[in-house]
PDB file of C-alpha atoms in Angstrom:
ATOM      1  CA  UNK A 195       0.000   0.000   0.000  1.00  0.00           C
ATOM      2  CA  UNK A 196       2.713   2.426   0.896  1.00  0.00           C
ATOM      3  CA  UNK A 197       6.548   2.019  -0.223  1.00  0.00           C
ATOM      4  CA  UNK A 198       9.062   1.392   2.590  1.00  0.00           C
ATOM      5  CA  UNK A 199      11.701   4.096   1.125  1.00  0.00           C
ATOM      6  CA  UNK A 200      12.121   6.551  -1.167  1.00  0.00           C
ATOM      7  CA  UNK A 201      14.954   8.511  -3.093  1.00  0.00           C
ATOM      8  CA  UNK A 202      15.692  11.335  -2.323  1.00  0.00           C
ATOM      9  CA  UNK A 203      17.915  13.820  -4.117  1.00  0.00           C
ATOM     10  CA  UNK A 204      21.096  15.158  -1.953  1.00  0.00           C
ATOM     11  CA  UNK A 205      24.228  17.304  -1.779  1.00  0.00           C
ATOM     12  CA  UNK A 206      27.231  17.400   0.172  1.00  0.00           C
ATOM     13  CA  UNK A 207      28.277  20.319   2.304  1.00  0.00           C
ATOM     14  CA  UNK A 208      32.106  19.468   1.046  1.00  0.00           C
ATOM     15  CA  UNK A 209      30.631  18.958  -2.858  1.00  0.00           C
ATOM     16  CA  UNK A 210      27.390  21.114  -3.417  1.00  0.00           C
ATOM     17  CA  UNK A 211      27.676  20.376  -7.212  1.00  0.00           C
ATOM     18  CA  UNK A 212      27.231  16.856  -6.619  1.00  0.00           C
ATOM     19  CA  UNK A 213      24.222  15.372  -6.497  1.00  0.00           C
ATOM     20  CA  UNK A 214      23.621  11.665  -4.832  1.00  0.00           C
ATOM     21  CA  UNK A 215      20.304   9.465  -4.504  1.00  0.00           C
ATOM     22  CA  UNK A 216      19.790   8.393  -0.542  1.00  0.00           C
ATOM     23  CA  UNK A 217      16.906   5.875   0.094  1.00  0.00           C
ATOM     24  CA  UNK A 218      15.258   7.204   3.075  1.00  0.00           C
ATOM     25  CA  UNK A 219      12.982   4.898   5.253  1.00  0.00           C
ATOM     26  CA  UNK A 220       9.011   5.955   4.888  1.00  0.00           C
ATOM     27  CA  UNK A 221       6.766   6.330   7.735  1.00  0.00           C
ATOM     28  CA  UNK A 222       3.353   6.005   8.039  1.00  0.00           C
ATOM     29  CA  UNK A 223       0.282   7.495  10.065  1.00  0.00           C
ATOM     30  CA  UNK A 224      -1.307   4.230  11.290  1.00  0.00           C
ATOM     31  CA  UNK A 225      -4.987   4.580  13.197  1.00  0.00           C
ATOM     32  CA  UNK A 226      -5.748   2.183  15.489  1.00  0.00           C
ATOM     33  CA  UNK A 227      -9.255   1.091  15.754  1.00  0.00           C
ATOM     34  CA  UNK A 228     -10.650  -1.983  17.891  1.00  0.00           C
ATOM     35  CA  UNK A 229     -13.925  -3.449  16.849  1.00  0.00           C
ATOM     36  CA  UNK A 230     -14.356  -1.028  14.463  1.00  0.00           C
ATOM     37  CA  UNK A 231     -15.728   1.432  16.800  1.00  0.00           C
ATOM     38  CA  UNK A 232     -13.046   2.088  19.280  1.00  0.00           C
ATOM     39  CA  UNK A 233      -9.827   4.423  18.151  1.00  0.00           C
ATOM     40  CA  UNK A 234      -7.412   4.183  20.144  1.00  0.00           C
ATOM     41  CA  UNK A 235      -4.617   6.413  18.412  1.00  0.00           C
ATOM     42  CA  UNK A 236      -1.766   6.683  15.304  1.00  0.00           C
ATOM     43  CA  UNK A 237       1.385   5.447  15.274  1.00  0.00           C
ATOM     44  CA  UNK A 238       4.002   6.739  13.290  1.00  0.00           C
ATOM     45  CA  UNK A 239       5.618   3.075  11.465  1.00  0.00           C
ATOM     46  CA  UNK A 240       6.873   1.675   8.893  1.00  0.00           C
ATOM     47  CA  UNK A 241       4.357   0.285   6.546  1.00  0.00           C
ATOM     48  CA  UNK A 242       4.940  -3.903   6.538  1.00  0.00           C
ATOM     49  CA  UNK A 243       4.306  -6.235   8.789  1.00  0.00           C
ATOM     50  CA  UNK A 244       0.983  -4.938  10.411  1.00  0.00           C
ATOM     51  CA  UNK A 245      -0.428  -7.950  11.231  1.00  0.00           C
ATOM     52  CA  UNK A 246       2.471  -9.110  13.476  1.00  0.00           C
ATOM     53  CA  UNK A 247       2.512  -5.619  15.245  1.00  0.00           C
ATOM     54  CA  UNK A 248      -1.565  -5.605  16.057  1.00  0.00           C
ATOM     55  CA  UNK A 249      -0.882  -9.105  18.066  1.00  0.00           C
ATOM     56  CA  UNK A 250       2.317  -7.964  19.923  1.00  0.00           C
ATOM     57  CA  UNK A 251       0.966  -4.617  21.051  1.00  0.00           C
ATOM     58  CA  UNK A 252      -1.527  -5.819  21.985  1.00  0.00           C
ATOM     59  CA  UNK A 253       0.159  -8.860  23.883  1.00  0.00           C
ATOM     60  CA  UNK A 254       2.762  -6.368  25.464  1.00  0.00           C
ATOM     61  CA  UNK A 255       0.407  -3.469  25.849  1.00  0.00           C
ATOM     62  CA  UNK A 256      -1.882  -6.244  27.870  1.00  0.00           C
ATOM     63  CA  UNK A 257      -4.862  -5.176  25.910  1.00  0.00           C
ATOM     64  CA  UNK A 258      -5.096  -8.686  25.685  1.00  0.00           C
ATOM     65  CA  UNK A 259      -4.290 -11.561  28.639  1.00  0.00           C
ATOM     66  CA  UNK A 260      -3.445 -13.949  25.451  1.00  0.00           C
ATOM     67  CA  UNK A 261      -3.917 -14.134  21.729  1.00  0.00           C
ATOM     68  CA  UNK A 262      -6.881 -15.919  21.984  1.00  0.00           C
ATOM     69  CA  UNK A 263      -8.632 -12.738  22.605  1.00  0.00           C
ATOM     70  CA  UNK A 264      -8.135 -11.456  19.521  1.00  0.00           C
ATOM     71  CA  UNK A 265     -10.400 -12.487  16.657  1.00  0.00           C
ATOM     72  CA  UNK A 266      -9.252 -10.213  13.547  1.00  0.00           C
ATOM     73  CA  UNK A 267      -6.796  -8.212  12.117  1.00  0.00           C
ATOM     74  CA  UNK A 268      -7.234  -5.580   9.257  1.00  0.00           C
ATOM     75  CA  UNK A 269      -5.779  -3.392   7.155  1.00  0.00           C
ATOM     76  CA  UNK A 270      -6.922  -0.724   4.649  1.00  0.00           C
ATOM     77  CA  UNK A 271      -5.514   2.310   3.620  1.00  0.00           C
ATOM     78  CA  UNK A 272      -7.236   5.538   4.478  1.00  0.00           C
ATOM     79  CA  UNK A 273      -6.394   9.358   3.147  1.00  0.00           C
ATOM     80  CA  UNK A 274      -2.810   9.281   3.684  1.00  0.00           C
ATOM     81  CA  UNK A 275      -2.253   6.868   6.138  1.00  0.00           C
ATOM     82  CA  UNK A 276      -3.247   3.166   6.958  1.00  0.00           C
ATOM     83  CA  UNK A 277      -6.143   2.162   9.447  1.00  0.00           C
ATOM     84  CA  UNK A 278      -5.598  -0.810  11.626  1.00  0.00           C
ATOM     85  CA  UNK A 279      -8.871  -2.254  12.732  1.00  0.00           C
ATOM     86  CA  UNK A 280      -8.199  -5.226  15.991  1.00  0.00           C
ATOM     87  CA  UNK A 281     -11.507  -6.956  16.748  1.00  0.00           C
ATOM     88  CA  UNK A 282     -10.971  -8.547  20.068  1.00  0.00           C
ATOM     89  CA  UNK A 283     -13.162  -9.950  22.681  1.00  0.00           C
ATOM     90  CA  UNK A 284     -16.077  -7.690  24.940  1.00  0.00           C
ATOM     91  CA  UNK A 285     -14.419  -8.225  28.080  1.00  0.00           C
ATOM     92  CA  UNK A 286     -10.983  -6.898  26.406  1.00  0.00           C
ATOM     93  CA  UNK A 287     -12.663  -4.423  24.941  1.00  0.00           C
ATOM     94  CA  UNK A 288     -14.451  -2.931  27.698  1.00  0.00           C
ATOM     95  CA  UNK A 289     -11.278  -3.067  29.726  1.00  0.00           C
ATOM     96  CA  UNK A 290      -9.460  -1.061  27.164  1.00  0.00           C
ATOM     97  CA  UNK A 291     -12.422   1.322  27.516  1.00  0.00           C
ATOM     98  CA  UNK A 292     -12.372   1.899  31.172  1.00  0.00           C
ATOM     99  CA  UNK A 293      -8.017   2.115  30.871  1.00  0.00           C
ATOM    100  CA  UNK A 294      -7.802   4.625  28.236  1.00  0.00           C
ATOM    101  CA  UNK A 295     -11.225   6.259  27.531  1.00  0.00           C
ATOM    102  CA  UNK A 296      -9.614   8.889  25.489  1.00  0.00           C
ATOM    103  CA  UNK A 297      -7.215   8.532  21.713  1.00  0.00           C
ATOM    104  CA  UNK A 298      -4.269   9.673  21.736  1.00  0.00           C
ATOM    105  CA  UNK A 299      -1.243  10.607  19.008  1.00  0.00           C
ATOM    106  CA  UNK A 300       1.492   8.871  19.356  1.00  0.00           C
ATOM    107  CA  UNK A 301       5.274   8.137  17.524  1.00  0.00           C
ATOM    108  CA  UNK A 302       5.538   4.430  18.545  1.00  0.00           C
ATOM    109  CA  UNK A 303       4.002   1.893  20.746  1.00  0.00           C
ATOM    110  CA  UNK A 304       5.947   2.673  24.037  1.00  0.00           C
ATOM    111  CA  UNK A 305       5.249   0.033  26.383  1.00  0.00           C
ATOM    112  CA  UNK A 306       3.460   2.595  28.753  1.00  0.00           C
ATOM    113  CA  UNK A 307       1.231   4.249  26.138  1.00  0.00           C
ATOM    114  CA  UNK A 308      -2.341   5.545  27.826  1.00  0.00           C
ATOM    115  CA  UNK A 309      -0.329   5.537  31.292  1.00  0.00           C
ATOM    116  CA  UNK A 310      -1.138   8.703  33.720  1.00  0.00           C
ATOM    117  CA  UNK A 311       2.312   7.508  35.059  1.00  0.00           C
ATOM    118  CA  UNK A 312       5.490   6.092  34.403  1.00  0.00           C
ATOM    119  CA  UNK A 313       5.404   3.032  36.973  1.00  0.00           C
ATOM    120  CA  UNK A 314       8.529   1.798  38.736  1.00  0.00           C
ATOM    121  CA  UNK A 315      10.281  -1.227  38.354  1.00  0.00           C
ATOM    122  CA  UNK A 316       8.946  -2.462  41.951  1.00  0.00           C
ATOM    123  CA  UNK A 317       5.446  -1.688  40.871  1.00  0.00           C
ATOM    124  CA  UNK A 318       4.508  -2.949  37.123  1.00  0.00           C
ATOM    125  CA  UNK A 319       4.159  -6.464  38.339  1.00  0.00           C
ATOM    126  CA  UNK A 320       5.715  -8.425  36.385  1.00  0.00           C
ATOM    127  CA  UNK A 321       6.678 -12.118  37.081  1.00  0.00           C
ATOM    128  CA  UNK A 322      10.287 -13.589  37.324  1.00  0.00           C
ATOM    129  CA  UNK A 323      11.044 -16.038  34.923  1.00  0.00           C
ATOM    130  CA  UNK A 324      11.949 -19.821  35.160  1.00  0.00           C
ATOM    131  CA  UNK A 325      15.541 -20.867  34.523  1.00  0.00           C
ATOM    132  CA  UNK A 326      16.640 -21.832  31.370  1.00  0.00           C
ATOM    133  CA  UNK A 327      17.006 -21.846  28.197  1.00  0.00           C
ATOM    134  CA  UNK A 328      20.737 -21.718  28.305  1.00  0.00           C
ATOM    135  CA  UNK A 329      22.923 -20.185  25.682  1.00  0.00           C
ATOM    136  CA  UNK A 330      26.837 -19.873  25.215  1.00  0.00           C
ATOM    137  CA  UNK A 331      29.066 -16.567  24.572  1.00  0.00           C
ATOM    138  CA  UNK A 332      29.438 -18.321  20.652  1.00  0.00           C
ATOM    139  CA  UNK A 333      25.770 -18.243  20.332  1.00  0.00           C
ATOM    140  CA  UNK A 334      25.401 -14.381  21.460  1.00  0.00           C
ATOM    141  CA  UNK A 335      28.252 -13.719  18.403  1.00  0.00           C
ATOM    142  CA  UNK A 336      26.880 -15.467  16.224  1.00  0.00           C
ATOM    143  CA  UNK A 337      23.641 -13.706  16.494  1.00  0.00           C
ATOM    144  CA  UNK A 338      25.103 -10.341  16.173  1.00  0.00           C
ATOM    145  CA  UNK A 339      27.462 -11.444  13.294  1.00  0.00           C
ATOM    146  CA  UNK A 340      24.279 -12.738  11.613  1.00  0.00           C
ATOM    147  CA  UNK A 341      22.347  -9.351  12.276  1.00  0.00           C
ATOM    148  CA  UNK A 342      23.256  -7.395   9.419  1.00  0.00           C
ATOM    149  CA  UNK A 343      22.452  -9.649   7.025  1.00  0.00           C
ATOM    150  CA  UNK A 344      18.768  -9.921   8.041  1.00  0.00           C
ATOM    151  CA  UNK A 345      18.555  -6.500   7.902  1.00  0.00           C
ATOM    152  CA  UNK A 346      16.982  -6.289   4.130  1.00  0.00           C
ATOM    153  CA  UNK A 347      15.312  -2.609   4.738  1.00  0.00           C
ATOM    154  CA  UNK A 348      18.178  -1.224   6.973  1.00  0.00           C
ATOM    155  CA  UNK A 349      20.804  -2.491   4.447  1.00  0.00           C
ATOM    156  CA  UNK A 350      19.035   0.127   1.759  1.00  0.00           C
ATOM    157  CA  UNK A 351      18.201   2.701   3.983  1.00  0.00           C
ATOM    158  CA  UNK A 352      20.819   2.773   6.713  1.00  0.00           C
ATOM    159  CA  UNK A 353      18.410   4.358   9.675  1.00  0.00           C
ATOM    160  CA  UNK A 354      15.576   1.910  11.014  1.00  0.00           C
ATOM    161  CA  UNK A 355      16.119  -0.431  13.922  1.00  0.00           C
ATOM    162  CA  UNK A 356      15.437  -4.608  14.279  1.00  0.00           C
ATOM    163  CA  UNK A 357      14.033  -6.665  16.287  1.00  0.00           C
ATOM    164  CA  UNK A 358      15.228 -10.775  15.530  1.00  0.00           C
ATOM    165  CA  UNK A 359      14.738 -13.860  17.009  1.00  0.00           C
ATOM    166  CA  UNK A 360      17.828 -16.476  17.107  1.00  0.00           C
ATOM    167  CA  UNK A 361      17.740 -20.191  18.080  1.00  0.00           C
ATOM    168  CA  UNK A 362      19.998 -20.985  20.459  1.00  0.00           C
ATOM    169  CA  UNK A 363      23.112 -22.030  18.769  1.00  0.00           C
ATOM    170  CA  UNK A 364      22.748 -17.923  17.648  1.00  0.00           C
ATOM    171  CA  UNK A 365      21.651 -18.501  14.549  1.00  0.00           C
ATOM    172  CA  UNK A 366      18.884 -16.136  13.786  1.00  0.00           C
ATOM    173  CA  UNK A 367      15.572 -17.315  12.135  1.00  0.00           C
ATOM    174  CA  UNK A 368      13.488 -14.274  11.816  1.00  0.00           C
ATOM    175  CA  UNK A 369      13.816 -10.408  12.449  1.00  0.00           C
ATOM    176  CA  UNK A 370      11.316  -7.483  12.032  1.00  0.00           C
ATOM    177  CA  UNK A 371      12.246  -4.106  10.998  1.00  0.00           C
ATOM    178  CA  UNK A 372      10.833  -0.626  11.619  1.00  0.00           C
ATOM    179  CA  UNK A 373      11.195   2.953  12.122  1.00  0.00           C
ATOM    180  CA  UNK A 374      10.330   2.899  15.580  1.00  0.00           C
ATOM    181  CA  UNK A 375      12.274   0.237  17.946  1.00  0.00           C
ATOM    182  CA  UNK A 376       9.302  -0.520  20.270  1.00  0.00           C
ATOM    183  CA  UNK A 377       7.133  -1.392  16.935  1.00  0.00           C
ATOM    184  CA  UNK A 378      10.148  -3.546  15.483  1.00  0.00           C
ATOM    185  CA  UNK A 379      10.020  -5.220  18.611  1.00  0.00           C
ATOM    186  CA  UNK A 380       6.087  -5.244  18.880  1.00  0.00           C
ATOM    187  CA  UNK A 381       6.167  -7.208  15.566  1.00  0.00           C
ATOM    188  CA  UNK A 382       8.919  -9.537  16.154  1.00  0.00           C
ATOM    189  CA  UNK A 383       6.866 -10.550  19.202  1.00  0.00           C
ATOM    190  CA  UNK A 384       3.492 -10.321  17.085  1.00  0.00           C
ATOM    191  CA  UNK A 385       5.318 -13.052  14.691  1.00  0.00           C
ATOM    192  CA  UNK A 386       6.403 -15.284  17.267  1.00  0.00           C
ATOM    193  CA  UNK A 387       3.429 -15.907  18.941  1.00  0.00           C
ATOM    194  CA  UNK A 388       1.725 -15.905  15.222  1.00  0.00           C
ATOM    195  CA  UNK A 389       4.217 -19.031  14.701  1.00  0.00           C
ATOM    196  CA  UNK A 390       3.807 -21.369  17.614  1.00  0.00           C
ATOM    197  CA  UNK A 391       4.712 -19.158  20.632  1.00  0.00           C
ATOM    198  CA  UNK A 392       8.506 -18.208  21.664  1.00  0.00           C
ATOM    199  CA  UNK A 393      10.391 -20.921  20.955  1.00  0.00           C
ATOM    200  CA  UNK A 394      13.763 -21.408  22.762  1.00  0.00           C
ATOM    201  CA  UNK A 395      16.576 -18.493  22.024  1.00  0.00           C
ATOM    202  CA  UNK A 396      17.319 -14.902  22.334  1.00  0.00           C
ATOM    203  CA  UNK A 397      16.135 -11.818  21.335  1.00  0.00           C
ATOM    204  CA  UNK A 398      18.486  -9.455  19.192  1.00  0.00           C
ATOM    205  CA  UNK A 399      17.752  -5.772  19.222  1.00  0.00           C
ATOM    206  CA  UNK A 400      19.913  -2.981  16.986  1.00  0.00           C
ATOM    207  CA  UNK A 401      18.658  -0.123  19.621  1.00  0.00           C
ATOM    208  CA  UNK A 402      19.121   0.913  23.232  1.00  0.00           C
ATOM    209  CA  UNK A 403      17.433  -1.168  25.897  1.00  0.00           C
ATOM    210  CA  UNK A 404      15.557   1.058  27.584  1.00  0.00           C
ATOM    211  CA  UNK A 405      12.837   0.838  30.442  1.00  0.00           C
ATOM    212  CA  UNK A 406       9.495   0.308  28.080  1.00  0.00           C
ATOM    213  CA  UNK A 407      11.354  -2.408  25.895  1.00  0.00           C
ATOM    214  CA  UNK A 408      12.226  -4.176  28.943  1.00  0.00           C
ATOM    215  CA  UNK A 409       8.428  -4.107  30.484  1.00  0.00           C
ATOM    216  CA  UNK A 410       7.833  -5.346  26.681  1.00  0.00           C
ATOM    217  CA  UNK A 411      10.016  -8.556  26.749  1.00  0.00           C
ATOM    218  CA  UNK A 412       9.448  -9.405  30.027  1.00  0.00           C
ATOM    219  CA  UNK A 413       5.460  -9.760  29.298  1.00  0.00           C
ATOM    220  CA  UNK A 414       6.166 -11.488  26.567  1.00  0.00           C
ATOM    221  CA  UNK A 415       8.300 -14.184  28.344  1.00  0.00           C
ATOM    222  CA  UNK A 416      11.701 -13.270  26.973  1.00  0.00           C
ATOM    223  CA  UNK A 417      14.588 -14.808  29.080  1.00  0.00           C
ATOM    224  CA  UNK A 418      17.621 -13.499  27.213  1.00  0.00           C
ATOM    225  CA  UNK A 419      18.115 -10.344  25.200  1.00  0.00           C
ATOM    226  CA  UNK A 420      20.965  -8.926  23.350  1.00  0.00           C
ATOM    227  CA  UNK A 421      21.119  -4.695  22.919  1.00  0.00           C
ATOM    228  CA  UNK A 422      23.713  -3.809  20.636  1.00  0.00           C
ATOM    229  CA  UNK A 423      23.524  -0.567  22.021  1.00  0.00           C
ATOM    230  CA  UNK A 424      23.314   0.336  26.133  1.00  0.00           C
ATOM    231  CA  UNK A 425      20.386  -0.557  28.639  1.00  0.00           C
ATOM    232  CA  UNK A 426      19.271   2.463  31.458  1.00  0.00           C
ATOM    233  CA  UNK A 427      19.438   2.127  34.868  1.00  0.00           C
ATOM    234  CA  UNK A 428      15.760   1.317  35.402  1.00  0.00           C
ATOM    235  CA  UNK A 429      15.932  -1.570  32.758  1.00  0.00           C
ATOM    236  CA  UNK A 430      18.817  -3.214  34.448  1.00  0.00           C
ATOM    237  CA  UNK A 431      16.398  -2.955  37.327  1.00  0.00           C
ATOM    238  CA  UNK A 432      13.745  -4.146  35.988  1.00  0.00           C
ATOM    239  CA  UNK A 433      15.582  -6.881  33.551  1.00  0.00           C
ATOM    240  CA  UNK A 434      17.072  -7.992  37.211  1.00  0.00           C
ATOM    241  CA  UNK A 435      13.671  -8.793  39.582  1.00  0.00           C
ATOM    242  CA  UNK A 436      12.756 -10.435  36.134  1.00  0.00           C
ATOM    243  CA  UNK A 437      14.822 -12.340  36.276  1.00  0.00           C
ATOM    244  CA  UNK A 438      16.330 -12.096  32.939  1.00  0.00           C
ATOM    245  CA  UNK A 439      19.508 -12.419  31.382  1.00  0.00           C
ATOM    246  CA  UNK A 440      20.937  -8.997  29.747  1.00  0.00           C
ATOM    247  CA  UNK A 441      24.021  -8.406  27.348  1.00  0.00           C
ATOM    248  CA  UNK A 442      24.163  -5.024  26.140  1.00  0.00           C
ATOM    249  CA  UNK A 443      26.895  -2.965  24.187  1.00  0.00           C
ATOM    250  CA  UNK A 444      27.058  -5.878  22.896  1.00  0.00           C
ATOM    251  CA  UNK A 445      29.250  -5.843  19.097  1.00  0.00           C
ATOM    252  CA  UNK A 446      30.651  -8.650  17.677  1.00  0.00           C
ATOM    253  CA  UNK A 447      34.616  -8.386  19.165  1.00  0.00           C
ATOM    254  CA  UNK A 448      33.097  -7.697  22.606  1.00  0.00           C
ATOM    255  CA  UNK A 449      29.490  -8.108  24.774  1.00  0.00           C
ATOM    256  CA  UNK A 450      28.957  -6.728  27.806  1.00  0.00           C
ATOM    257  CA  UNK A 451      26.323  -9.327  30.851  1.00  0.00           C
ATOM    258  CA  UNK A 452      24.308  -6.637  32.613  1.00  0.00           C
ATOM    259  CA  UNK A 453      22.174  -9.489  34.781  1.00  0.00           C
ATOM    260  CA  UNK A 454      21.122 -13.148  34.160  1.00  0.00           C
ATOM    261  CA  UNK A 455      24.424 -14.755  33.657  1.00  0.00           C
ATOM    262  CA  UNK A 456      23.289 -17.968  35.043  1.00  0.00           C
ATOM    263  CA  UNK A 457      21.877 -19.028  31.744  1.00  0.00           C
ATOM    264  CA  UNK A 458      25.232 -18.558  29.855  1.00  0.00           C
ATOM    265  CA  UNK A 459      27.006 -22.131  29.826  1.00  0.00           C
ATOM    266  CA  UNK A 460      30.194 -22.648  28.204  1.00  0.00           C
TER     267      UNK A 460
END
């Protein structure tokens, strides 16, 4: 319905008589409506892999206690944008209702979208998770030497952010790709459970791990996860009392274990 990129003509400050063609990423005004009647805002996305996004925010937002509460997923195009219509079950519907009676605007799906207040780690809830499954430090690098050849939309563009999966020898078997890092993520999740549930492994993010992303892949039952770039305070916090195992700045000649390290095995 939409492209994912464009060209775009460009100079350089050093050469202004030359002009290059840059393929910039597209983003798209998505609505999203639940049983058709409810709207509960626009995110700002890229345009592909809708259907695995509507299940994961929804999963991670807890619209939804599981994915059996969701009946249908749509898309159509509308004006200039794209309208995402959920259908999901009356009780989940009129709890979303009573949550967040108003729409809002918003640039991605944040983890805490709708909230009054940004909860602390001590207060969102959220279950510690059973041991296992165990990984070694050759699986984590071979993940994250993997990475950039997954990246199909990055490798054109040079400026979105993934979300993959990886079995647990590191070798990845799916990723998701997006403007916004909390919808990459949102869809990787949406496509896991899609598939069979979360198999086994790791997940493998290109972005920061910040405090929203860890309330995300906690809900959604993630025991290990792999930041190429840094974690904040209040995700190692939170990443800890769940319990889950965290390597961050991670790059392929070096990872650094934030928490969790009792799942690594040699």
């Amino acid at each position: 319905m939409f492209p994912l990129f464009h060209q775009v003509p460009v100079t350089r400050l050093d050469q202004p008589e030359r002009v290059f063609e840059l393929n910039i990423a597209d983003e798209v005004p998505v609505r999203l409506v639940f049983n058709g009647m409810f709207s509960h805002g626009i995110m700002m996305m890229t345009p592909d892999g809708l259907e695995d996004f509507a299940y994961g925010y929804c999963l991670t937002e807890q619209i939804v206690g599981s994915i059996g509460q969701i009946r249908s997923v749509m898309v159509s195009r509308e004006d200039d944008g794209l309208l995402l219509d959920i259908s999901i079950t009356g009780a989940a519907l009129s709890a979303l209702i009573r949550r967040s009676p108003r729409a809002r605007t918003g640039h991605s799906s944040c983890g805490i979208c709708g909230s009054d207040e940004v909860p602390s780690p001590e207060g969102v809830g959220v279950a510690p998770l059973g041991a296992g499954p165990f990984i070694s430090a050759d699986a984590v690098r071979r993940a994250l030497g993997e990475l950039g050849e997954w990246q199909a939309l990055n490798a054109v563009t040079r400026m979105v952010h993934a979300a993959a999966w990886a079995d647990c020898t590191g070798r990845i078997r799916m990723i998701r790709e997006d403007v916004g890092r909390h919808n990459a993520l949102d869809k990787l999740i949406g496509a896991r459970v899609r598939d069979g549930g979360m198999q086994a492994g790791l997940c493998v993010l290109t972005s920061r791990y910040s405090y929203e992303m860890a309330l995300k892949t906690l809900r959604a039952g993630i025991a290990i996860v792999v930041a190429v770039s840094a974690p904040t305070y209040r995700a190692c916090r939170l990443a800890r009392m769940g319990k889950q195992t965290l390597i961050a700045i991670a790059r392929r000649d070096g990872q650094m274990l934030f928490c969790g390290g009792e799942r690594l095995v040699t």
